[in-house]
mmCIF file of C-alpha atoms in Angstrom:
data_model
loop_
_atom_site.group_PDB
_atom_site.id
_atom_site.type_symbol
_atom_site.label_atom_id
_atom_site.label_comp_id
_atom_site.label_asym_id
_atom_site.label_seq_id
_atom_site.Cartn_x
_atom_site.Cartn_y
_atom_site.Cartn_z
ATOM 1 C CA UNK A 1 95.431 88.641 109.936
ATOM 2 C CA UNK A 2 92.906 86.637 111.998
ATOM 3 C CA UNK A 3 93.764 88.588 115.156
ATOM 4 C CA UNK A 4 93.362 91.865 113.337
ATOM 5 C CA UNK A 5 89.943 90.839 112.029
ATOM 6 C CA UNK A 6 88.838 89.806 115.549
ATOM 7 C CA UNK A 7 90.026 93.102 116.980
ATOM 8 C CA UNK A 8 88.194 95.074 114.282
ATOM 9 C CA UNK A 9 85.024 93.050 114.859
ATOM 10 C CA UNK A 10 85.337 93.559 118.644
ATOM 11 C CA UNK A 11 85.635 97.294 118.122
ATOM 12 C CA UNK A 12 82.419 97.247 116.080
ATOM 13 C CA UNK A 13 80.465 94.938 118.420
ATOM 14 C CA UNK A 14 81.644 96.383 121.749
ATOM 15 C CA UNK A 15 81.290 100.041 120.839
ATOM 16 C CA UNK A 16 84.986 100.742 120.648
ATOM 17 C CA UNK A 17 86.332 98.304 123.308
ATOM 18 C CA UNK A 18 88.560 95.842 121.596
ATOM 19 C CA UNK A 19 89.158 92.445 123.158
ATOM 20 C CA UNK A 20 92.414 92.331 125.181
ATOM 21 C CA UNK A 21 94.675 90.671 123.864
ATOM 22 C CA UNK A 22 123.381 90.924 106.525
ATOM 23 C CA UNK A 23 123.327 89.252 103.274
ATOM 24 C CA UNK A 24 126.348 87.974 101.454
ATOM 25 C CA UNK A 25 127.250 90.283 98.626
ATOM 26 C CA UNK A 26 127.585 88.831 95.166
ATOM 27 C CA UNK A 27 129.748 90.487 92.602
ATOM 28 C CA UNK A 28 128.020 92.848 90.181
ATOM 29 C CA UNK A 29 128.525 92.551 86.471
ATOM 30 C CA UNK A 30 127.458 92.780 82.943
ATOM 31 C CA UNK A 31 128.058 89.491 81.208
ATOM 32 C CA UNK A 32 131.407 89.364 79.554
ATOM 33 C CA UNK A 33 132.280 87.098 76.725
ATOM 34 C CA UNK A 34 135.746 85.903 76.022
ATOM 35 C CA UNK A 35 137.216 86.262 79.489
ATOM 36 C CA UNK A 36 135.985 83.536 81.819
ATOM 37 C CA UNK A 37 132.681 83.203 79.987
ATOM 38 C CA UNK A 38 129.450 84.277 81.676
ATOM 39 C CA UNK A 39 129.687 86.127 84.937
ATOM 40 C CA UNK A 40 126.923 86.075 87.546
ATOM 41 C CA UNK A 41 125.040 89.348 88.074
ATOM 42 C CA UNK A 42 125.747 91.472 91.265
ATOM 43 C CA UNK A 43 124.169 90.682 94.124
ATOM 44 C CA UNK A 44 83.423 98.541 122.760
ATOM 45 C CA UNK A 45 71.631 97.344 132.517
ATOM 46 C CA UNK A 46 69.048 98.519 131.093
ATOM 47 C CA UNK A 47 67.306 100.405 134.010
ATOM 48 C CA UNK A 48 64.570 98.358 135.662
ATOM 49 C CA UNK A 49 61.157 99.609 137.043
ATOM 50 C CA UNK A 50 57.445 99.995 136.324
ATOM 51 C CA UNK A 51 56.361 101.218 132.963
ATOM 52 C CA UNK A 52 55.881 104.970 132.859
ATOM 53 C CA UNK A 53 53.476 107.190 130.968
ATOM 54 C CA UNK A 54 54.925 108.674 127.921
ATOM 55 C CA UNK A 55 54.058 112.116 126.653
ATOM 56 C CA UNK A 56 50.807 112.324 124.766
ATOM 57 C CA UNK A 57 49.122 109.680 126.975
ATOM 58 C CA UNK A 58 50.699 106.753 125.210
ATOM 59 C CA UNK A 59 52.049 103.935 127.323
ATOM 60 C CA UNK A 60 55.676 103.020 127.032
ATOM 61 C CA UNK A 61 56.338 99.487 126.167
ATOM 62 C CA UNK A 62 57.656 97.301 128.921
ATOM 63 C CA UNK A 63 61.315 96.285 129.089
ATOM 64 C CA UNK A 64 60.720 93.121 127.133
ATOM 65 C CA UNK A 65 58.616 95.004 124.577
ATOM 66 C CA UNK A 66 61.423 97.499 124.048
ATOM 67 C CA UNK A 67 63.830 94.651 123.475
ATOM 68 C CA UNK A 68 61.469 93.175 120.895
ATOM 69 C CA UNK A 69 61.259 96.495 119.056
ATOM 70 C CA UNK A 70 65.028 96.874 119.182
ATOM 71 C CA UNK A 71 65.427 93.363 117.867
ATOM 72 C CA UNK A 72 62.960 94.034 115.059
ATOM 73 C CA UNK A 73 64.770 97.230 114.147
ATOM 74 C CA UNK A 74 68.117 95.493 114.315
ATOM 75 C CA UNK A 75 66.922 92.574 112.249
ATOM 76 C CA UNK A 76 65.384 94.938 109.727
ATOM 77 C CA UNK A 77 68.582 96.942 109.449
ATOM 78 C CA UNK A 78 70.680 93.814 109.314
ATOM 79 C CA UNK A 79 68.418 92.345 106.687
ATOM 80 C CA UNK A 80 68.662 95.435 104.554
ATOM 81 C CA UNK A 81 72.424 95.489 104.956
ATOM 82 C CA UNK A 82 72.752 91.825 104.101
ATOM 83 C CA UNK A 83 70.548 92.325 101.056
ATOM 84 C CA UNK A 84 72.791 95.192 100.002
ATOM 85 C CA UNK A 85 75.845 93.017 100.533
ATOM 86 C CA UNK A 86 74.252 90.215 98.537
ATOM 87 C CA UNK A 87 73.418 92.584 95.695
ATOM 88 C CA UNK A 88 76.966 93.873 95.669
ATOM 89 C CA UNK A 89 78.302 90.339 95.744
ATOM 90 C CA UNK A 90 76.152 89.342 92.792
ATOM 91 C CA UNK A 91 77.300 92.429 90.947
ATOM 92 C CA UNK A 92 80.917 91.594 91.652
ATOM 93 C CA UNK A 93 80.577 88.074 90.266
ATOM 94 C CA UNK A 94 78.464 89.133 87.315
ATOM 95 C CA UNK A 95 79.684 89.158 83.752
ATOM 96 C CA UNK A 96 83.254 90.337 83.546
ATOM 97 C CA UNK A 97 84.044 93.464 81.650
ATOM 98 C CA UNK A 98 86.343 92.869 78.719
ATOM 99 C CA UNK A 99 90.032 93.226 79.430
ATOM 100 C CA UNK A 100 91.657 96.301 77.941
ATOM 101 C CA UNK A 101 93.371 95.776 74.616
ATOM 102 C CA UNK A 102 96.973 94.662 74.886
ATOM 103 C CA UNK A 103 98.337 97.934 73.600
ATOM 104 C CA UNK A 104 96.599 99.877 76.383
ATOM 105 C CA UNK A 105 98.957 98.406 78.969
ATOM 106 C CA UNK A 106 101.829 100.168 77.268
ATOM 107 C CA UNK A 107 100.055 103.251 75.983
ATOM 108 C CA UNK A 108 99.894 105.447 79.094
ATOM 109 C CA UNK A 109 101.983 108.568 79.580
ATOM 110 C CA UNK A 110 105.640 107.639 79.499
ATOM 111 C CA UNK A 111 109.129 108.768 78.644
ATOM 112 C CA UNK A 112 108.990 112.151 80.372
ATOM 113 C CA UNK A 113 112.137 113.501 81.977
ATOM 114 C CA UNK A 114 111.684 115.935 84.848
ATOM 115 C CA UNK A 115 115.180 117.338 84.371
ATOM 116 C CA UNK A 116 116.730 118.095 80.970
ATOM 117 C CA UNK A 117 119.656 116.012 79.816
ATOM 118 C CA UNK A 118 123.181 117.370 79.694
ATOM 119 C CA UNK A 119 125.432 116.357 76.823
ATOM 120 C CA UNK A 120 128.091 114.598 78.858
ATOM 121 C CA UNK A 121 129.361 111.078 79.218
ATOM 122 C CA UNK A 122 130.415 108.898 82.103
ATOM 123 C CA UNK A 123 129.310 111.310 84.817
ATOM 124 C CA UNK A 124 127.012 111.247 87.830
ATOM 125 C CA UNK A 125 123.332 111.465 86.920
ATOM 126 C CA UNK A 126 120.931 113.926 88.540
ATOM 127 C CA UNK A 127 117.815 112.779 90.390
ATOM 128 C CA UNK A 128 114.817 112.864 88.048
ATOM 129 C CA UNK A 129 116.790 112.716 84.825
ATOM 130 C CA UNK A 130 116.197 108.991 84.320
ATOM 131 C CA UNK A 131 112.970 108.403 86.328
ATOM 132 C CA UNK A 132 112.405 104.902 84.897
ATOM 133 C CA UNK A 133 115.750 103.595 86.120
ATOM 134 C CA UNK A 134 115.450 100.773 88.631
ATOM 135 C CA UNK A 135 117.886 98.731 90.690
ATOM 136 C CA UNK A 136 117.167 94.993 90.719
ATOM 137 C CA UNK A 137 118.196 93.693 94.127
ATOM 138 C CA UNK A 138 118.815 90.171 95.405
ATOM 139 C CA UNK A 139 118.255 90.048 99.175
ATOM 140 C CA UNK A 140 118.674 93.827 99.208
ATOM 141 C CA UNK A 141 121.923 93.977 97.224
ATOM 142 C CA UNK A 142 122.070 95.566 93.791
ATOM 143 C CA UNK A 143 122.812 93.034 91.065
ATOM 144 C CA UNK A 144 121.335 94.470 87.867
ATOM 145 C CA UNK A 145 119.612 97.441 86.354
ATOM 146 C CA UNK A 146 115.940 97.512 85.365
ATOM 147 C CA UNK A 147 113.462 99.903 83.798
ATOM 148 C CA UNK A 148 109.881 100.780 84.726
ATOM 149 C CA UNK A 149 107.292 100.085 82.004
ATOM 150 C CA UNK A 150 104.075 100.651 83.984
ATOM 151 C CA UNK A 151 102.870 100.660 87.596
ATOM 152 C CA UNK A 152 103.223 96.870 87.868
ATOM 153 C CA UNK A 153 105.855 95.948 85.320
ATOM 154 C CA UNK A 154 109.587 96.330 84.897
ATOM 155 C CA UNK A 155 112.033 95.144 82.250
ATOM 156 C CA UNK A 156 115.499 93.676 82.759
ATOM 157 C CA UNK A 157 117.877 91.038 81.370
ATOM 158 C CA UNK A 158 117.175 87.303 81.632
ATOM 159 C CA UNK A 159 120.746 86.444 82.613
ATOM 160 C CA UNK A 160 120.269 88.397 85.878
ATOM 161 C CA UNK A 161 118.405 85.318 87.200
ATOM 162 C CA UNK A 162 121.000 82.651 86.582
ATOM 163 C CA UNK A 163 121.950 82.402 90.261
ATOM 164 C CA UNK A 164 118.303 82.474 91.431
ATOM 165 C CA UNK A 165 114.874 82.807 89.841
ATOM 166 C CA UNK A 166 112.835 82.841 93.078
ATOM 167 C CA UNK A 167 110.769 86.041 92.868
ATOM 168 C CA UNK A 168 110.572 86.241 96.690
ATOM 169 C CA UNK A 169 114.281 86.974 96.872
ATOM 170 C CA UNK A 170 114.113 90.021 94.615
ATOM 171 C CA UNK A 171 113.062 93.637 94.965
ATOM 172 C CA UNK A 172 113.287 96.606 92.617
ATOM 173 C CA UNK A 173 114.301 100.038 93.859
ATOM 174 C CA UNK A 174 113.031 103.136 92.051
ATOM 175 C CA UNK A 175 113.497 106.859 92.551
ATOM 176 C CA UNK A 176 117.006 106.742 94.010
ATOM 177 C CA UNK A 177 120.369 107.919 92.737
ATOM 178 C CA UNK A 178 122.473 105.679 94.960
ATOM 179 C CA UNK A 179 122.721 101.929 94.616
ATOM 180 C CA UNK A 180 123.214 101.862 98.394
ATOM 181 C CA UNK A 181 120.754 104.354 99.942
ATOM 182 C CA UNK A 182 121.336 105.356 103.549
ATOM 183 C CA UNK A 183 119.805 103.136 106.240
ATOM 184 C CA UNK A 184 117.917 106.221 107.421
ATOM 185 C CA UNK A 185 116.525 106.967 103.962
ATOM 186 C CA UNK A 186 112.934 105.854 104.612
ATOM 187 C CA UNK A 187 111.803 107.105 101.221
ATOM 188 C CA UNK A 188 114.081 104.580 99.581
ATOM 189 C CA UNK A 189 112.400 101.712 101.436
ATOM 190 C CA UNK A 190 108.986 103.116 100.520
ATOM 191 C CA UNK A 191 109.996 103.053 96.857
ATOM 192 C CA UNK A 192 111.327 99.487 96.966
ATOM 193 C CA UNK A 193 108.909 96.988 95.477
ATOM 194 C CA UNK A 194 108.748 93.230 95.787
ATOM 195 C CA UNK A 195 108.680 91.002 92.728
ATOM 196 C CA UNK A 196 105.574 88.869 92.274
ATOM 197 C CA UNK A 197 106.597 86.962 89.148
ATOM 198 C CA UNK A 198 109.558 86.650 86.796
ATOM 199 C CA UNK A 199 108.970 86.007 83.104
ATOM 200 C CA UNK A 200 112.012 85.038 81.075
ATOM 201 C CA UNK A 201 111.844 85.126 77.315
ATOM 202 C CA UNK A 202 110.897 81.589 76.198
ATOM 203 C CA UNK A 203 113.821 81.600 73.796
ATOM 204 C CA UNK A 204 116.475 82.297 76.444
ATOM 205 C CA UNK A 205 118.835 79.362 76.903
ATOM 206 C CA UNK A 206 121.367 80.843 79.307
ATOM 207 C CA UNK A 207 123.106 83.079 76.791
ATOM 208 C CA UNK A 208 122.132 85.646 74.204
ATOM 209 C CA UNK A 209 119.990 85.871 72.169
ATOM 210 C CA UNK A 210 116.632 86.431 73.925
ATOM 211 C CA UNK A 211 118.360 87.953 76.939
ATOM 212 C CA UNK A 212 115.284 89.773 78.229
ATOM 213 C CA UNK A 213 112.902 89.348 81.186
ATOM 214 C CA UNK A 214 109.723 90.932 82.537
ATOM 215 C CA UNK A 215 109.080 91.476 86.235
ATOM 216 C CA UNK A 216 105.559 91.719 87.626
ATOM 217 C CA UNK A 217 105.782 93.782 90.797
ATOM 218 C CA UNK A 218 103.918 92.840 93.983
ATOM 219 C CA UNK A 219 102.234 96.239 94.283
ATOM 220 C CA UNK A 220 101.578 99.282 92.143
ATOM 221 C CA UNK A 221 104.355 101.804 91.812
ATOM 222 C CA UNK A 222 103.489 105.338 92.864
ATOM 223 C CA UNK A 223 104.541 107.819 90.213
ATOM 224 C CA UNK A 224 106.426 110.930 91.294
ATOM 225 C CA UNK A 225 108.707 113.439 89.607
ATOM 226 C CA UNK A 226 111.501 110.920 90.133
ATOM 227 C CA UNK A 227 109.581 107.757 89.193
ATOM 228 C CA UNK A 228 108.047 107.530 85.732
ATOM 229 C CA UNK A 229 107.764 104.785 83.082
ATOM 230 C CA UNK A 230 109.773 104.682 79.896
ATOM 231 C CA UNK A 231 108.144 104.217 76.486
ATOM 232 C CA UNK A 232 108.468 101.242 74.139
ATOM 233 C CA UNK A 233 107.959 101.107 70.387
ATOM 234 C CA UNK A 234 107.169 98.175 68.078
ATOM 235 C CA UNK A 235 109.914 99.401 65.770
ATOM 236 C CA UNK A 236 113.240 101.023 66.513
ATOM 237 C CA UNK A 237 114.195 101.670 62.888
ATOM 238 C CA UNK A 238 114.115 105.423 63.452
ATOM 239 C CA UNK A 239 116.964 105.133 65.936
ATOM 240 C CA UNK A 240 119.450 103.490 63.590
ATOM 241 C CA UNK A 241 122.713 105.440 63.452
ATOM 242 C CA UNK A 242 121.616 107.830 66.208
ATOM 243 C CA UNK A 243 124.543 109.285 68.105
ATOM 244 C CA UNK A 244 122.655 110.801 71.041
ATOM 245 C CA UNK A 245 121.278 107.822 72.971
ATOM 246 C CA UNK A 246 122.058 107.101 76.614
ATOM 247 C CA UNK A 247 122.803 104.162 78.851
ATOM 248 C CA UNK A 248 122.584 104.362 82.648
ATOM 249 C CA UNK A 249 123.559 102.098 85.526
ATOM 250 C CA UNK A 250 125.451 101.433 88.739
ATOM 251 C CA UNK A 251 128.087 99.171 87.233
ATOM 252 C CA UNK A 252 131.868 99.492 87.196
ATOM 253 C CA UNK A 253 133.272 102.780 85.952
ATOM 254 C CA UNK A 254 136.221 101.019 84.298
ATOM 255 C CA UNK A 255 137.282 97.440 83.878
ATOM 256 C CA UNK A 256 138.126 96.119 87.340
ATOM 257 C CA UNK A 257 137.188 99.479 88.927
ATOM 258 C CA UNK A 258 133.947 99.432 90.909
ATOM 259 C CA UNK A 259 131.650 102.421 91.278
ATOM 260 C CA UNK A 260 132.967 104.405 94.253
ATOM 261 C CA UNK A 261 131.046 105.828 97.212
ATOM 262 C CA UNK A 262 128.346 107.238 97.261
ATOM 263 C CA UNK A 263 127.533 104.797 94.432
ATOM 264 C CA UNK A 264 125.722 107.351 92.283
ATOM 265 C CA UNK A 265 123.901 106.374 89.100
ATOM 266 C CA UNK A 266 126.092 106.902 86.057
ATOM 267 C CA UNK A 267 125.049 108.124 82.614
ATOM 268 C CA UNK A 268 126.906 107.995 79.333
ATOM 269 C CA UNK A 269 125.983 109.058 75.831
ATOM 270 C CA UNK A 270 126.498 106.454 73.141
ATOM 271 C CA UNK A 271 125.950 106.033 69.422
ATOM 272 C CA UNK A 272 123.813 103.287 67.901
ATOM 273 C CA UNK A 273 125.904 101.097 65.614
ATOM 274 C CA UNK A 274 124.099 99.264 62.849
ATOM 275 C CA UNK A 275 124.086 95.477 62.984
ATOM 276 C CA UNK A 276 126.210 94.972 59.887
ATOM 277 C CA UNK A 277 128.987 97.178 61.215
ATOM 278 C CA UNK A 278 128.785 95.594 64.662
ATOM 279 C CA UNK A 279 129.019 92.111 63.166
ATOM 280 C CA UNK A 280 132.024 93.235 61.177
ATOM 281 C CA UNK A 281 133.746 94.544 64.307
ATOM 282 C CA UNK A 282 133.075 91.349 66.240
ATOM 283 C CA UNK A 283 134.430 89.171 63.439
ATOM 284 C CA UNK A 284 137.774 90.958 63.461
ATOM 285 C CA UNK A 285 138.728 89.920 66.984
ATOM 286 C CA UNK A 286 140.104 86.817 68.597
ATOM 287 C CA UNK A 287 136.648 86.332 70.077
ATOM 288 C CA UNK A 288 134.230 85.989 67.195
ATOM 289 C CA UNK A 289 130.581 86.464 67.987
ATOM 290 C CA UNK A 290 127.495 86.817 65.840
ATOM 291 C CA UNK A 291 125.252 89.800 66.443
ATOM 292 C CA UNK A 292 121.753 88.379 66.103
ATOM 293 C CA UNK A 293 118.625 90.217 64.982
ATOM 294 C CA UNK A 294 117.415 90.705 68.550
ATOM 295 C CA UNK A 295 120.613 92.517 69.466
ATOM 296 C CA UNK A 296 121.630 96.143 69.037
ATOM 297 C CA UNK A 297 125.086 97.598 69.504
ATOM 298 C CA UNK A 298 125.978 100.969 71.009
ATOM 299 C CA UNK A 299 129.136 102.692 72.065
ATOM 300 C CA UNK A 300 131.928 104.848 70.702
ATOM 301 C CA UNK A 301 134.258 103.564 67.997
ATOM 302 C CA UNK A 302 137.124 105.209 69.864
ATOM 303 C CA UNK A 303 136.177 103.481 73.108
ATOM 304 C CA UNK A 304 135.674 104.979 76.556
ATOM 305 C CA UNK A 305 131.866 105.071 76.468
ATOM 306 C CA UNK A 306 130.097 101.866 77.337
ATOM 307 C CA UNK A 307 128.092 99.895 79.867
ATOM 308 C CA UNK A 308 130.137 97.700 82.186
ATOM 309 C CA UNK A 309 129.867 94.971 84.812
ATOM 310 C CA UNK A 310 126.833 95.602 87.088
ATOM 311 C CA UNK A 311 124.910 97.482 84.408
ATOM 312 C CA UNK A 312 123.177 94.345 83.072
ATOM 313 C CA UNK A 313 119.429 94.719 82.574
ATOM 314 C CA UNK A 314 119.614 98.497 82.481
ATOM 315 C CA UNK A 315 118.060 100.642 79.758
ATOM 316 C CA UNK A 316 119.494 102.029 76.558
ATOM 317 C CA UNK A 317 117.229 104.974 75.688
ATOM 318 C CA UNK A 318 116.827 107.526 72.906
ATOM 319 C CA UNK A 319 114.513 110.526 72.736
ATOM 320 C CA UNK A 320 112.147 111.613 69.994
ATOM 321 C CA UNK A 321 110.263 114.907 70.247
ATOM 322 C CA UNK A 322 110.842 115.056 73.983
ATOM 323 C CA UNK A 323 109.750 111.492 74.755
ATOM 324 C CA UNK A 324 112.224 108.793 75.726
ATOM 325 C CA UNK A 325 112.039 105.285 74.337
ATOM 326 C CA UNK A 326 113.913 102.215 75.495
ATOM 327 C CA UNK A 327 115.441 100.451 72.563
ATOM 328 C CA UNK A 328 117.885 98.156 74.358
ATOM 329 C CA UNK A 329 118.623 96.176 77.533
ATOM 330 C CA UNK A 330 122.257 95.897 78.654
ATOM 331 C CA UNK A 331 123.348 92.349 77.853
ATOM 332 C CA UNK A 332 127.041 91.650 77.174
ATOM 333 C CA UNK A 333 130.301 92.889 75.784
ATOM 334 C CA UNK A 334 134.032 92.265 75.569
ATOM 335 C CA UNK A 335 135.609 94.292 78.311
ATOM 336 C CA UNK A 336 134.273 97.792 78.888
ATOM 337 C CA UNK A 337 134.735 100.751 76.607
ATOM 338 C CA UNK A 338 137.369 99.180 74.405
ATOM 339 C CA UNK A 339 137.901 100.628 70.918
ATOM 340 C CA UNK A 340 135.873 98.823 68.263
ATOM 341 C CA UNK A 341 134.195 96.693 70.953
ATOM 342 C CA UNK A 342 130.744 98.285 71.313
ATOM 343 C CA UNK A 343 128.402 97.147 74.032
ATOM 344 C CA UNK A 344 125.775 94.629 72.962
ATOM 345 C CA UNK A 345 122.182 95.113 74.083
ATOM 346 C CA UNK A 346 119.014 93.068 73.673
ATOM 347 C CA UNK A 347 116.953 94.863 71.051
ATOM 348 C CA UNK A 348 113.518 95.509 72.593
ATOM 349 C CA UNK A 349 111.700 95.727 69.245
ATOM 350 C CA UNK A 350 111.660 91.979 68.373
ATOM 351 C CA UNK A 351 110.259 91.296 71.850
ATOM 352 C CA UNK A 352 107.620 94.053 71.840
ATOM 353 C CA UNK A 353 104.648 91.749 71.136
ATOM 354 C CA UNK A 354 105.876 89.169 73.667
ATOM 355 C CA UNK A 355 106.037 91.958 76.268
ATOM 356 C CA UNK A 356 102.489 93.045 75.383
ATOM 357 C CA UNK A 357 101.225 89.461 75.535
ATOM 358 C CA UNK A 358 102.754 88.692 78.941
ATOM 359 C CA UNK A 359 101.519 91.950 80.438
ATOM 360 C CA UNK A 360 98.010 91.394 79.074
ATOM 361 C CA UNK A 361 97.756 87.750 80.155
ATOM 362 C CA UNK A 362 98.978 88.560 83.660
ATOM 363 C CA UNK A 363 97.254 91.906 84.066
ATOM 364 C CA UNK A 364 95.993 92.603 87.605
ATOM 365 C CA UNK A 365 93.157 95.160 87.437
ATOM 366 C CA UNK A 366 92.795 97.569 90.296
ATOM 367 C CA UNK A 367 89.969 96.621 92.715
ATOM 368 C CA UNK A 368 86.758 98.468 91.828
ATOM 369 C CA UNK A 369 84.482 100.415 94.169
ATOM 370 C CA UNK A 370 82.176 97.385 94.344
ATOM 371 C CA UNK A 371 84.732 95.363 96.320
ATOM 372 C CA UNK A 372 85.205 98.161 98.855
ATOM 373 C CA UNK A 373 81.441 98.681 99.275
ATOM 374 C CA UNK A 374 80.942 94.952 99.702
ATOM 375 C CA UNK A 375 83.517 94.805 102.486
ATOM 376 C CA UNK A 376 81.963 97.848 104.201
ATOM 377 C CA UNK A 377 78.473 96.337 103.955
ATOM 378 C CA UNK A 378 79.635 93.041 105.444
ATOM 379 C CA UNK A 379 81.375 94.843 108.315
ATOM 380 C CA UNK A 380 78.166 96.806 109.017
ATOM 381 C CA UNK A 381 76.119 93.612 108.919
ATOM 382 C CA UNK A 382 78.419 91.948 111.431
ATOM 383 C CA UNK A 383 78.398 95.010 113.670
ATOM 384 C CA UNK A 384 74.605 95.425 114.004
ATOM 385 C CA UNK A 385 73.233 93.835 117.218
#
């Protein structure tokens, strides 16, 4: 960075003449209970002579006089520029404008599909159908799903960080259908964003409940037809007993059967199962588990439609009047797609205000015009001789 600054300054001062000068793959999974416990998520000379007469009978100034005038002009220009820079600096450190209300961080346009949904299950998705879908990657390898909430925030499951919680090691891929984009797919690398910070729910103790996490991205996501945020709601009551919600991910297509080449995003339609019924189903098995209030179940009573290993952290979404809302985060289940064993998701609603709070407290406003003008003014001041 220092060398670049020196080169830029040399260009300004010298009139344009600058001074010379594979990762190990970790297995992908949704957490499974009852069979081996928790599984880790997948991984620029002046001329001399006598003074001459100038036009109009006025004498030209001598060489030294010309230098004095030039110096005066330069100092005057530099002074004005420095004063401008100082004014801009004072403006930039003046009273801060109030931060936007918490709700504003989640109130922008969201939930728009660019391609209509087909009523199918367990099939390849089409690019643009689920534009909020993200792939959480550890050292470049897909380990979990994620969903885009805004230009700087994504949502996923807390248990995806049990093997590592160092933000530097993670990236999130958006706008791609394949979990393993081609090496020559430059657009995929352009749409891969580093993770600045990881925020686990304060109630998460290694297992459900509270299996939810927020990711602050290192840079702002550029929205396209294939990259858009999903909506959140403070209440998901309207989605109870819905039979037309969807879960998406790059996990296994069956138990012990990984997603085959070309590793295309899968989509499946599922029904929301009320908590009482889900609790009843999970008390009738050899593996008895309590479905807590921050959980929501979805699947098909007959089996065959479910999230699976590698889908952890991905979104469960439902639409209302053409807008899509995320109501769940893939968390755990017994097997995949078994009859009377619905998938269990973290219910987003109980965590809505926590999500708002974290986003508001860690909001990074875009730099204003003042910062850019200040930098330009300082560069001009340095460049005037």
